[in-house]
């Protein structure tokens, strides 16, 4: 390199992180690599292509554009869009075989009306209040199962304070988990087939490893970074995959008493 400074991404360490995290997951739980925001700045295509090569088959991105970009660059497997996509883009979702998050009931109905079969995961809002249909509206969630253009493959929620060991945050998280499973039971009671279930992101796995899910959505831990100094319930050795390097341009010797 002839640059002044550069970032190096160590794919060997990336593989080690995947294996370390996979060891914590139940056997049936699929590793979903979160590669949104250019893989947290590490290069989304390079990261996803390498993960594909070592057997990772599920990815998550924030937007439709991120998903299309990965497909155009040859990324195989499932790609879940975690954020909102306008229903008017249902054709692209369908063509690129992307999985769209249904952010609430109206969104699901709008997607269905477009006339293209779209794979979706339903998001349930269990208290974060960002995206998702409210957990208490299992009737509304159930109605989504009747929409013929929605191929419902998953249902999930997001634990927003799973990284905290504060008593009130732990209580909040436990309530979220409880609400989510209650909603699932209600959906089953209504006779709808339960799709694949996921709850945990990185800290969900590290602090609530007992949850038995079909996917774990792993972002920050994949890149080898703990976002908090605090201890986690299941400490594992993660290796930062990025190194920032800079060239030493000049070393000077100066006399005692001179100024710089
Ligand atoms: C970003 C994101 C993740 C990944 O979170 P990390 O803490 O980086 O593991 C998981 N799920 C959703 C819904 C997200 O938006």
XYZ file of N, CA and C and ligand atoms in Angstrom:
795
model
N 0.838 -1.205 0.000
C 0.000 0.000 0.000
C 0.875 1.258 0.000
N 0.454 2.220 -0.788
C 1.186 3.489 -0.784
C 0.366 4.582 -0.116
N -0.631 4.145 0.620
C -1.500 5.116 1.302
C -0.813 5.647 2.558
N -1.352 6.721 3.077
C -0.856 7.264 4.336
C -1.403 6.446 5.504
N -2.662 6.023 5.347
C -3.305 5.243 6.400
C -4.337 4.336 5.751
N -4.604 3.217 6.371
C -5.553 2.283 5.762
C -6.155 1.372 6.830
N -7.261 0.730 6.442
C -7.899 -0.240 7.331
C -7.642 -1.626 6.768
N -7.290 -2.556 7.633
C -7.121 -3.948 7.217
C -8.230 -4.780 7.839
N -8.838 -5.652 7.036
C -9.880 -6.535 7.552
C -9.327 -7.952 7.547
N -9.322 -8.576 8.714
C -8.761 -9.919 8.857
C -9.894 -10.963 8.769
N -9.999 -11.586 7.599
C -11.102 -12.531 7.370
C -10.938 -13.809 8.189
N -9.692 -14.144 8.517
C -9.461 -15.310 9.366
C -10.097 -15.095 10.747
N -9.928 -13.884 11.270
C -10.545 -13.567 12.567
C -12.061 -13.534 12.456
N -12.549 -13.068 11.308
C -14.003 -13.074 11.084
C -14.542 -14.502 11.194
N -13.838 -15.429 10.574
C -14.247 -16.837 10.624
C -14.211 -17.362 12.061
N -13.161 -16.983 12.789
C -13.068 -17.416 14.194
C -14.238 -16.882 15.019
N -14.596 -15.619 14.781
C -15.728 -15.040 15.517
C -17.018 -15.792 15.208
N -17.226 -16.102 13.937
C -18.435 -16.844 13.551
C -18.488 -18.166 14.315
N -17.360 -18.884 14.330
C -17.327 -20.195 14.997
C -17.552 -20.067 16.496
N -16.922 -19.052 17.099
C -17.078 -18.837 18.543
C -18.530 -18.569 18.892
N -19.181 -17.729 18.093
C -20.586 -17.384 18.370
C -21.490 -18.584 18.071
N -21.197 -19.282 16.976
C -22.004 -20.453 16.622
C -22.003 -21.501 17.723
N -20.881 -21.601 18.428
C -20.789 -22.561 19.529
C -21.771 -22.263 20.652
N -22.203 -20.999 20.764
C -23.151 -20.618 21.811
C -24.591 -20.897 21.402
N -24.815 -21.045 20.097
C -26.188 -21.164 19.606
C -26.665 -22.609 19.674
N -27.960 -22.785 19.936
C -28.509 -24.133 19.857
C -28.303 -24.685 18.443
N -28.248 -25.999 18.309
C -27.942 -26.642 17.023
C -28.828 -26.184 15.878
N -30.144 -26.063 16.161
C -31.086 -25.753 15.074
C -31.089 -24.248 14.733
N -30.367 -23.448 15.520
C -30.412 -21.995 15.321
C -29.462 -21.558 14.215
N -30.030 -20.865 13.231
C -29.244 -20.395 12.086
C -28.563 -19.070 12.404
N -27.322 -18.962 11.976
C -26.554 -17.730 12.156
C -26.965 -16.741 11.070
N -27.569 -15.629 11.459
C -27.915 -14.592 10.489
C -26.931 -13.438 10.658
N -26.096 -13.232 9.656
C -25.063 -12.199 9.749
C -25.664 -10.844 9.374
N -25.593 -9.898 10.297
C -26.125 -8.564 10.024
C -25.023 -7.737 9.358
N -25.263 -7.414 8.081
C -24.244 -6.704 7.283
C -24.777 -5.352 6.797
N -25.692 -4.782 7.590
C -26.228 -3.456 7.237
C -25.118 -2.398 7.357
N -25.413 -1.207 6.825
C -24.475 -0.080 6.939
C -23.058 -0.488 6.511
N -22.998 -1.086 5.309
C -21.703 -1.511 4.770
C -20.970 -2.444 5.733
N -21.727 -3.382 6.303
C -21.175 -4.314 7.286
C -20.451 -3.553 8.408
N -21.171 -2.592 8.972
C -20.655 -1.771 10.072
C -19.307 -1.143 9.681
N -19.211 -0.795 8.390
C -18.005 -0.124 7.917
C -16.896 -1.056 7.461
N -17.151 -2.366 7.437
C -16.102 -3.327 7.090
C -16.140 -3.761 5.629
N -17.125 -3.266 4.870
C -17.253 -3.683 3.470
C -18.298 -4.781 3.353
N -19.508 -4.442 2.891
C -20.611 -5.416 2.934
C -20.414 -6.575 1.959
N -19.990 -6.282 0.733
C -19.851 -7.348 -0.267
C -18.718 -8.301 0.112
N -17.575 -7.749 0.474
C -16.421 -8.573 0.838
C -16.763 -9.452 2.050
N -17.406 -8.838 3.044
C -17.773 -9.577 4.257
C -18.772 -10.688 3.932
N -19.849 -10.320 3.211
C -20.905 -11.296 2.927
C -20.395 -12.415 2.013
N -19.576 -12.070 1.035
C -19.054 -13.090 0.113
C -18.190 -14.093 0.875
N -17.382 -13.600 1.778
C -16.546 -14.506 2.572
C -17.411 -15.391 3.469
N -18.416 -14.776 4.095
C -19.307 -15.547 4.978
C -20.059 -16.613 4.186
N -20.496 -16.261 2.978
C -21.120 -17.240 2.078
C -20.195 -18.435 1.886
N -18.930 -18.137 1.636
C -17.938 -19.174 1.350
C -17.749 -20.124 2.531
N -17.839 -19.588 3.751
C -17.650 -20.467 4.916
C -18.980 -21.017 5.435
N -20.039 -20.864 4.631
C -21.279 -21.567 4.954
C -22.382 -20.772 5.621
N -22.202 -19.460 5.774
C -23.296 -18.652 6.330
C -24.327 -18.428 5.226
N -25.583 -18.726 5.540
C -26.630 -18.707 4.506
C -27.738 -17.714 4.774
N -27.592 -16.909 5.808
C -28.629 -15.922 6.109
C -27.981 -14.588 6.472
N -28.529 -13.526 5.874
C -27.989 -12.178 6.088
C -29.114 -11.226 6.423
N -28.758 -10.131 7.071
C -29.741 -9.076 7.308
C -29.126 -7.741 6.917
N -29.955 -6.904 6.281
C -29.551 -5.552 5.900
C -30.627 -4.587 6.407
N -30.363 -3.283 6.280
C -31.339 -2.304 6.764
C -32.331 -1.920 5.677
N -31.868 -1.872 4.434
C -32.699 -1.296 3.367
C -32.736 -2.179 2.121
N -33.727 -1.894 1.283
C -33.856 -2.574 -0.003
C -32.591 -2.377 -0.850
N -32.088 -1.157 -0.874
C -30.895 -0.864 -1.688
C -29.722 -1.736 -1.260
N -29.537 -1.874 0.046
C -28.442 -2.729 0.529
C -28.640 -4.170 0.061
N -29.880 -4.634 0.104
C -30.187 -6.004 -0.314
C -29.932 -6.215 -1.798
N -30.393 -5.284 -2.625
C -30.203 -5.388 -4.075
C -28.704 -5.378 -4.403
N -27.970 -4.517 -3.718
C -26.520 -4.433 -3.941
C -25.844 -5.781 -3.681
N -26.214 -6.426 -2.587
C -25.610 -7.735 -2.282
C -25.979 -8.762 -3.351
N -27.231 -8.777 -3.775
C -27.656 -9.718 -4.820
C -26.889 -9.484 -6.122
N -26.765 -8.204 -6.516
C -26.054 -7.869 -7.752
C -24.602 -8.333 -7.696
N -24.074 -8.383 -6.472
C -22.679 -8.809 -6.308
C -22.582 -10.304 -6.036
N -23.678 -11.021 -6.226
C -23.631 -12.483 -6.197
C -23.812 -13.152 -4.851
N -24.289 -12.408 -3.866
C -24.477 -13.025 -2.545
C -25.692 -13.958 -2.579
N -25.475 -15.196 -2.125
C -26.509 -16.233 -2.122
C -27.143 -16.343 -0.740
N -28.259 -17.032 -0.708
C -28.899 -17.306 0.579
C -29.977 -16.294 0.899
N -30.428 -16.346 2.147
C -31.515 -15.462 2.553
C -30.959 -14.078 2.875
N -31.696 -13.066 2.444
C -31.350 -11.688 2.824
C -32.614 -11.027 3.372
N -32.600 -10.756 4.675
C -33.745 -10.128 5.337
C -33.508 -8.625 5.439
N -34.505 -7.850 4.995
C -34.445 -6.391 5.142
C -35.114 -6.033 6.468
N -34.329 -5.463 7.382
C -34.833 -5.186 8.736
C -35.693 -3.931 8.783
N -35.484 -3.019 7.848
C -36.202 -1.738 7.870
C -37.412 -1.740 6.959
N -38.000 -0.566 6.809
C -39.212 -0.378 6.013
C -38.870 -0.271 4.527
N -39.692 -0.895 3.697
C -39.615 -0.705 2.246
C -41.008 -0.347 1.749
N -41.110 0.654 0.898
C -42.398 1.063 0.334
C -42.996 -0.099 -0.460
N -44.310 -0.282 -0.301
C -44.993 -1.399 -0.971
C -44.837 -1.328 -2.487
N -44.674 -0.115 -3.014
C -44.496 0.062 -4.449
C -43.258 -0.632 -4.992
N -42.431 -1.143 -4.121
C -41.216 -1.825 -4.556
C -41.312 -3.340 -4.368
N -42.557 -3.811 -4.267
C -42.782 -5.254 -4.061
C -42.220 -6.089 -5.212
N -42.295 -5.553 -6.431
C -41.784 -6.302 -7.578
C -40.276 -6.578 -7.423
N -39.531 -5.547 -6.980
C -38.082 -5.731 -6.786
C -37.786 -6.722 -5.662
N -38.569 -6.648 -4.594
C -38.387 -7.593 -3.485
C -38.546 -9.014 -3.994
N -39.595 -9.191 -4.814
C -39.923 -10.501 -5.335
C -38.841 -10.978 -6.316
N -38.455 -10.105 -7.242
C -37.467 -10.471 -8.261
C -36.101 -10.823 -7.675
N -35.680 -10.043 -6.696
C -34.350 -10.249 -6.113
C -34.379 -11.286 -4.983
N -35.548 -11.869 -4.755
C -35.720 -12.839 -3.676
C -35.182 -12.334 -2.350
N -35.635 -11.133 -2.009
C -35.288 -10.563 -0.717
C -36.458 -10.820 0.226
N -36.164 -10.853 1.515
C -37.217 -11.058 2.507
C -37.480 -9.710 3.174
N -38.719 -9.285 3.147
C -39.056 -7.975 3.706
C -39.664 -8.115 5.098
N -39.259 -7.227 5.998
C -39.916 -7.147 7.307
C -41.256 -6.443 7.152
N -42.305 -7.043 7.694
C -43.608 -6.372 7.740
C -43.610 -5.525 9.003
N -43.653 -4.194 8.844
C -43.470 -3.320 10.004
C -44.761 -3.072 10.788
N -45.906 -3.280 10.141
C -47.184 -3.305 10.857
C -48.241 -3.868 9.909
N -49.473 -3.933 10.384
C -50.499 -4.593 9.594
C -50.779 -3.863 8.275
N -50.841 -2.534 8.302
C -51.110 -1.760 7.081
C -50.022 -2.012 6.044
N -48.787 -2.091 6.521
C -47.658 -2.357 5.621
C -47.834 -3.711 4.944
N -48.228 -4.701 5.712
C -48.449 -6.039 5.166
C -49.557 -6.040 4.125
N -50.628 -5.311 4.416
C -51.754 -5.253 3.482
C -51.354 -4.539 2.197
N -50.579 -3.480 2.325
C -50.127 -2.731 1.146
C -49.219 -3.604 0.270
N -48.315 -4.334 0.912
C -47.420 -5.233 0.153
C -48.233 -6.300 -0.588
N -49.218 -6.827 0.090
C -50.050 -7.882 -0.490
C -50.795 -7.400 -1.735
N -51.273 -6.161 -1.682
C -52.082 -5.598 -2.773
C -51.321 -5.450 -4.076
N -49.994 -5.408 -4.001
C -49.205 -5.142 -5.204
C -49.230 -6.304 -6.190
N -49.608 -7.492 -5.721
C -49.774 -8.609 -6.639
C -48.525 -9.427 -6.926
N -47.466 -9.200 -6.185
C -46.253 -10.022 -6.352
C -46.052 -10.860 -5.087
N -45.726 -12.129 -5.252
C -45.477 -12.922 -4.039
C -44.194 -12.446 -3.354
N -44.335 -12.005 -2.116
C -43.183 -11.460 -1.386
C -42.938 -12.283 -0.125
N -41.680 -12.685 0.044
C -41.308 -13.377 1.285
C -41.178 -12.345 2.398
N -41.753 -12.661 3.549
C -41.705 -11.692 4.655
C -41.423 -12.359 6.003
N -40.900 -11.553 6.908
C -40.882 -11.876 8.329
C -41.726 -10.799 9.014
N -42.566 -11.199 9.927
C -43.398 -10.243 10.665
C -42.614 -9.733 11.871
N -42.594 -8.414 12.014
C -41.940 -7.832 13.185
C -42.999 -7.549 14.242
N -42.695 -7.945 15.463
C -43.611 -7.698 16.574
C -42.967 -6.675 17.506
N -43.710 -5.625 17.812
C -43.224 -4.598 18.738
C -43.568 -5.022 20.158
N -42.525 -5.361 20.919
C -42.760 -5.811 22.299
C -42.329 -4.751 23.308
N -42.154 -3.507 22.837
C -41.822 -2.447 23.784
C -40.757 -1.469 23.329
N -40.055 -1.784 22.246
C -39.036 -0.860 21.751
C -39.686 0.340 21.068
N -40.818 0.075 20.401
C -41.596 1.120 19.713
C -40.871 1.742 18.531
N -40.068 0.955 17.842
C -39.498 1.442 16.582
C -40.354 0.883 15.447
N -40.197 -0.400 15.142
C -41.001 -1.030 14.109
C -41.728 -2.226 14.702
N -42.788 -2.655 14.015
C -43.476 -3.879 14.419
C -44.936 -3.649 14.759
N -45.739 -4.673 14.542
C -47.131 -4.622 14.981
C -47.135 -4.895 16.478
N -48.029 -4.218 17.202
C -48.049 -4.329 18.666
C -48.305 -5.762 19.108
N -47.572 -6.176 20.125
C -47.658 -7.568 20.595
C -49.063 -7.952 21.028
N -49.811 -6.963 21.559
C -51.144 -7.285 22.078
C -52.178 -7.456 20.967
N -51.828 -7.097 19.734
C -52.789 -7.218 18.633
C -52.573 -8.522 17.856
N -52.714 -9.638 18.555
C -52.474 -10.917 17.877
C -53.550 -11.178 16.827
N -54.702 -10.534 17.012
C -55.769 -10.665 16.016
C -55.303 -10.026 14.698
N -54.779 -8.816 14.801
C -54.269 -8.112 13.618
C -53.113 -8.863 12.978
N -52.215 -9.396 13.813
C -51.078 -10.158 13.289
C -51.597 -11.407 12.580
N -52.596 -12.058 13.180
C -53.183 -13.254 12.588
C -53.728 -12.996 11.189
N -54.336 -11.821 10.999
C -54.935 -11.495 9.696
C -53.890 -11.478 8.576
N -52.647 -11.178 8.943
C -51.588 -11.157 7.923
C -51.425 -12.531 7.272
N -51.739 -13.574 8.038
C -51.562 -14.936 7.529
C -52.583 -15.280 6.432
N -53.601 -14.444 6.292
C -54.629 -14.705 5.288
C -54.307 -14.040 3.946
N -53.269 -13.199 3.935
C -52.938 -12.446 2.711
C -52.146 -13.331 1.754
N -52.679 -13.506 0.538
C -52.141 -14.582 -0.302
C -50.798 -14.259 -0.945
N -50.440 -12.982 -1.050
C -49.131 -12.665 -1.635
C -48.009 -12.553 -0.595
N -48.363 -12.710 0.657
C -47.323 -12.685 1.690
C -46.913 -14.118 2.008
N -45.659 -14.430 1.738
C -45.143 -15.751 2.119
C -44.443 -15.567 3.462
N -45.179 -15.844 4.522
C -44.665 -15.549 5.870
C -43.697 -16.640 6.310
N -42.424 -16.280 6.360
C -41.395 -17.279 6.687
C -40.819 -17.100 8.088
N -41.079 -15.944 8.676
C -40.507 -15.715 9.997
C -41.299 -14.704 10.796
N -41.043 -14.690 12.089
C -41.650 -13.695 12.986
C -40.599 -13.359 14.037
N -40.445 -12.060 14.329
C -39.370 -11.695 15.252
C -39.663 -10.422 16.022
N -38.845 -10.239 17.059
C -38.885 -8.995 17.817
C -37.452 -8.595 18.144
N -37.266 -7.399 18.655
C -35.919 -6.920 18.965
C -35.833 -6.516 20.425
N -34.856 -7.059 21.104
C -34.619 -6.709 22.508
C -33.711 -5.491 22.531
N -34.259 -4.342 22.967
C -33.503 -3.094 22.792
C -32.534 -2.796 23.932
N -32.680 -3.458 25.079
C -31.726 -3.190 26.176
C -31.077 -4.491 26.672
N -30.917 -5.444 25.756
C -30.325 -6.735 26.137
C -28.854 -6.588 26.523
N -28.247 -5.445 26.172
C -26.830 -5.237 26.494
C -26.633 -4.720 27.917
N -27.728 -4.442 28.616
C -27.617 -3.869 29.959
C -27.890 -4.906 31.035
N -27.108 -4.839 32.127
C -27.332 -5.739 33.250
C -28.084 -5.027 34.387
N -28.472 -3.755 34.156
C -29.266 -3.012 35.150
C -30.562 -3.773 35.422
N -30.930 -3.790 36.674
C -32.097 -4.556 37.097
C -33.348 -4.202 36.292
N -33.589 -2.897 36.104
C -34.836 -2.521 35.423
C -34.787 -2.868 33.932
N -33.592 -2.855 33.349
C -33.458 -3.243 31.932
C -33.649 -4.745 31.759
N -33.132 -5.514 32.723
C -33.315 -6.968 32.667
C -34.799 -7.303 32.797
N -35.496 -6.593 33.682
C -36.936 -6.809 33.863
C -37.685 -6.442 32.580
N -37.281 -5.345 31.963
C -37.906 -4.898 30.703
C -37.718 -5.963 29.619
N -36.506 -6.479 29.504
C -36.199 -7.492 28.489
C -37.020 -8.752 28.727
N -37.114 -9.156 29.999
C -37.890 -10.367 30.315
C -39.354 -10.182 29.955
N -39.859 -8.954 30.167
C -41.253 -8.677 29.773
C -41.399 -8.758 28.258
N -40.428 -8.213 27.540
C -40.477 -8.296 26.068
C -40.543 -9.744 25.597
N -39.687 -10.578 26.194
C -39.637 -11.995 25.804
C -40.980 -12.662 26.098
N -41.517 -12.359 27.271
C -42.795 -12.938 27.678
C -43.920 -12.514 26.734
N -43.981 -11.208 26.429
C -45.000 -10.700 25.494
C -44.894 -11.403 24.147
N -43.665 -11.571 23.683
C -43.451 -12.162 22.362
C -43.974 -13.597 22.316
N -43.615 -14.382 23.345
C -44.061 -15.782 23.347
C -45.573 -15.889 23.535
N -46.154 -14.948 24.282
C -47.618 -14.936 24.417
C -48.269 -14.709 23.059
N -47.701 -13.768 22.307
C -48.232 -13.482 20.963
C -48.138 -14.727 20.085
N -46.997 -15.414 20.159
C -46.831 -16.635 19.351
C -47.887 -17.672 19.720
N -48.132 -17.813 21.026
C -49.134 -18.793 21.468
C -50.523 -18.429 20.950
N -50.848 -17.122 20.976
C -52.147 -16.651 20.480
C -52.293 -16.964 18.994
N -51.230 -16.753 18.248
C -51.268 -17.009 16.799
C -51.504 -18.498 16.541
N -50.795 -19.327 17.311
C -50.981 -20.777 17.179
C -52.403 -21.186 17.528
N -52.926 -20.567 18.599
C -54.287 -20.887 19.052
C -55.315 -20.596 17.970
N -55.044 -19.540 17.193
C -55.960 -19.179 16.114
C -55.826 -20.130 14.920
N -54.864 -21.035 15.004
C -54.737 -22.055 13.965
C -53.777 -21.717 12.834
N -53.004 -20.636 12.995
C -52.036 -20.289 11.951
C -50.730 -21.044 12.194
N -50.072 -21.470 11.102
C -48.810 -22.191 11.298
C -47.713 -21.217 11.733
N -47.001 -21.579 12.780
C -45.966 -20.686 13.296
C -44.750 -20.700 12.367
N -44.323 -19.512 11.862
C -43.123 -19.485 11.024
C -41.869 -19.535 11.907
N -40.697 -19.343 11.312
C -39.449 -19.375 12.073
C -39.367 -18.157 13.002
N -38.778 -18.387 14.165
C -38.817 -17.399 15.242
C -37.417 -16.869 15.538
N -37.291 -15.540 15.701
C -36.014 -15.001 16.186
C -36.190 -13.780 17.065
N -35.276 -13.651 18.017
C -35.365 -12.608 19.037
C -34.025 -11.912 19.252
N -32.946 -12.701 19.279
C -31.669 -12.174 19.774
C -30.800 -11.511 18.709
N -30.178 -10.404 19.109
C -29.040 -9.863 18.359
C -27.796 -10.251 19.179
N -26.672 -9.599 18.957
C -25.431 -10.024 19.634
C -25.605 -10.154 21.146
N -26.068 -9.088 21.780
C -26.179 -9.117 23.240
C -27.332 -9.994 23.716
N -28.287 -10.234 22.846
C -29.339 -11.189 23.173
C -28.747 -12.573 23.359
N -27.792 -12.926 22.505
C -27.130 -14.234 22.612
C -26.188 -14.258 23.818
N -25.447 -13.162 24.017
C -24.453 -13.143 25.091
C -25.098 -13.114 26.483
N -26.231 -12.422 26.599
C -26.872 -12.286 27.918
C -28.084 -13.185 28.129
N -28.682 -13.659 27.034
C -29.857 -14.539 27.154
C -29.655 -15.785 26.289
N -28.572 -16.536 26.568
C -28.234 -17.668 25.700
C -29.233 -18.816 25.812
N -30.095 -18.769 26.826
C -31.034 -19.876 27.043
C -32.195 -19.870 26.046
N -32.412 -18.753 25.359
C -33.525 -18.685 24.392
C -33.264 -19.634 23.231
N -34.288 -20.362 22.858
C -34.161 -21.346 21.776
C -34.835 -20.789 20.531
N -34.053 -20.262 19.613
C -34.657 -19.632 18.434
C -34.208 -20.322 17.153
N -34.844 -19.927 16.050
C -34.492 -20.490 14.744
C -33.376 -19.700 14.062
N -33.264 -18.415 14.420
C -32.170 -17.579 13.927
C -31.633 -16.745 15.083
N -30.363 -16.340 14.975
C -29.838 -15.267 15.819
C -29.267 -14.223 14.862
N -29.640 -12.952 15.085
C -29.192 -11.873 14.191
C -27.940 -11.228 14.770
N -26.794 -11.601 14.229
C -25.531 -11.187 14.838
C -24.862 -10.071 14.043
N -24.711 -8.915 14.686
C -24.034 -7.781 14.061
C -22.696 -7.520 14.724
N -22.704 -6.649 15.705
C -21.462 -6.133 16.306
C -20.482 -7.233 16.750
N -20.994 -8.336 17.290
C -20.103 -9.400 17.780
C -19.338 -10.063 16.634
N -19.967 -10.103 15.477
C -19.341 -10.690 14.289
C -18.030 -9.962 13.945
N -18.057 -8.665 14.163
C -16.894 -7.836 13.832
C -15.882 -7.801 14.984
N -16.212 -8.541 16.027
C -15.265 -8.725 17.126
C -15.239 -7.611 18.138
N -16.340 -6.893 18.218
C -16.363 -5.738 19.100
C -17.452 -5.912 20.158
N -17.089 -5.678 21.396
C -18.095 -5.542 22.441
C -18.470 -4.074 22.478
N -19.777 -3.777 22.434
C -20.151 -2.359 22.423
C -20.234 -1.788 23.831
N -20.137 -2.648 24.833
C -20.164 -2.191 26.226
C -18.985 -2.788 26.981
N -18.501 -2.046 27.964
C -17.402 -2.537 28.796
C -17.903 -3.594 29.776
N -19.196 -3.471 30.110
C -19.802 -4.364 31.104
C -19.586 -5.842 30.791
N -19.537 -6.635 31.833
C -19.478 -8.085 31.697
C -20.773 -8.598 31.074
N -20.673 -9.658 30.295
C -21.875 -10.315 29.800
C -21.999 -11.667 30.495
N -23.195 -12.244 30.406
C -23.452 -13.513 31.082
C -22.562 -14.616 30.526
N -22.350 -14.595 29.216
C -21.537 -15.614 28.565
C -20.339 -14.955 27.893
N -19.276 -14.678 28.660
C -18.131 -14.006 28.027
C -17.443 -14.940 27.040
N -17.188 -14.458 25.846
C -16.457 -15.236 24.848
C -15.355 -14.351 24.291
N -14.360 -14.996 23.721
C -13.262 -14.204 23.173
C -13.563 -13.836 21.727
N -13.830 -12.552 21.519
C -14.084 -12.054 20.175
C -12.858 -11.278 19.728
N -12.554 -11.389 18.439
C -11.369 -10.690 17.933
C -11.773 -9.590 16.962
N -11.383 -8.350 17.242
C -11.691 -7.265 16.303
C -11.102 -7.595 14.934
N -11.921 -7.517 13.892
C -11.430 -7.924 12.579
C -10.820 -6.758 11.807
N -11.021 -5.538 12.321
C -10.449 -4.387 11.630
C -9.241 -3.859 12.385
N -8.197 -3.543 11.631
C -7.050 -2.852 12.213
C -6.834 -1.580 11.398
N -6.637 -0.476 12.073
C -6.333 0.779 11.385
C -4.827 0.985 11.466
N -4.209 1.120 10.310
C -2.757 1.286 10.305
C -2.376 2.598 9.636
N -1.238 3.138 10.055
C -0.760 4.375 9.463
C 0.754 4.269 9.310
N 1.247 4.891 8.285
C 2.668 4.837 8.013
C 3.397 5.860 8.888
N 4.532 5.469 9.430
C 5.357 6.438 10.140
C 6.132 7.198 9.071
N 5.812 8.458 8.885
C 6.389 9.218 7.782
C 7.762 9.759 8.127
N 7.965 10.063 9.373
C 9.157 10.803 9.738
C 9.454 10.622 11.218
N 10.704 10.364 11.542
C 11.128 10.348 12.941
C 12.263 11.354 13.083
N 12.122 12.256 13.988
C 13.151 13.294 14.151
C 13.862 13.175 15.489
N 15.141 13.504 15.450
C 15.869 13.642 16.717
C 16.049 15.128 16.948
N 15.675 15.568 18.121
C 15.895 16.992 18.410
C 16.683 17.115 19.698
N 17.289 18.250 19.834
C 18.144 18.459 21.020
C 17.296 18.818 22.230
N 17.813 18.399 23.367
C 17.164 18.730 24.626
C 16.956 20.246 24.702
N 15.755 20.649 25.083
C 15.480 22.080 25.218
C 14.857 22.700 23.980
N 14.923 22.017 22.819
C 14.253 22.553 21.628
C 12.752 22.322 21.734
N 12.003 23.099 20.957
C 10.542 22.958 21.039
C 10.014 22.235 19.783
N 8.822 21.642 19.939
C 8.143 20.985 18.818
C 6.766 21.622 18.676
C -28.806 -3.935 13.835
C -29.769 -4.981 14.240
C -29.313 -6.216 14.741
C -27.852 -6.500 15.045
O -27.562 -5.921 16.293
P -26.112 -6.113 16.983
O -26.304 -5.523 18.322
O -25.131 -5.334 16.151
O -25.816 -7.564 16.993
C -30.254 -7.190 15.010
N -31.569 -6.963 14.816
C -32.048 -5.781 14.357
C -33.507 -5.606 14.175
C -31.165 -4.749 14.055
O -31.635 -3.587 13.605
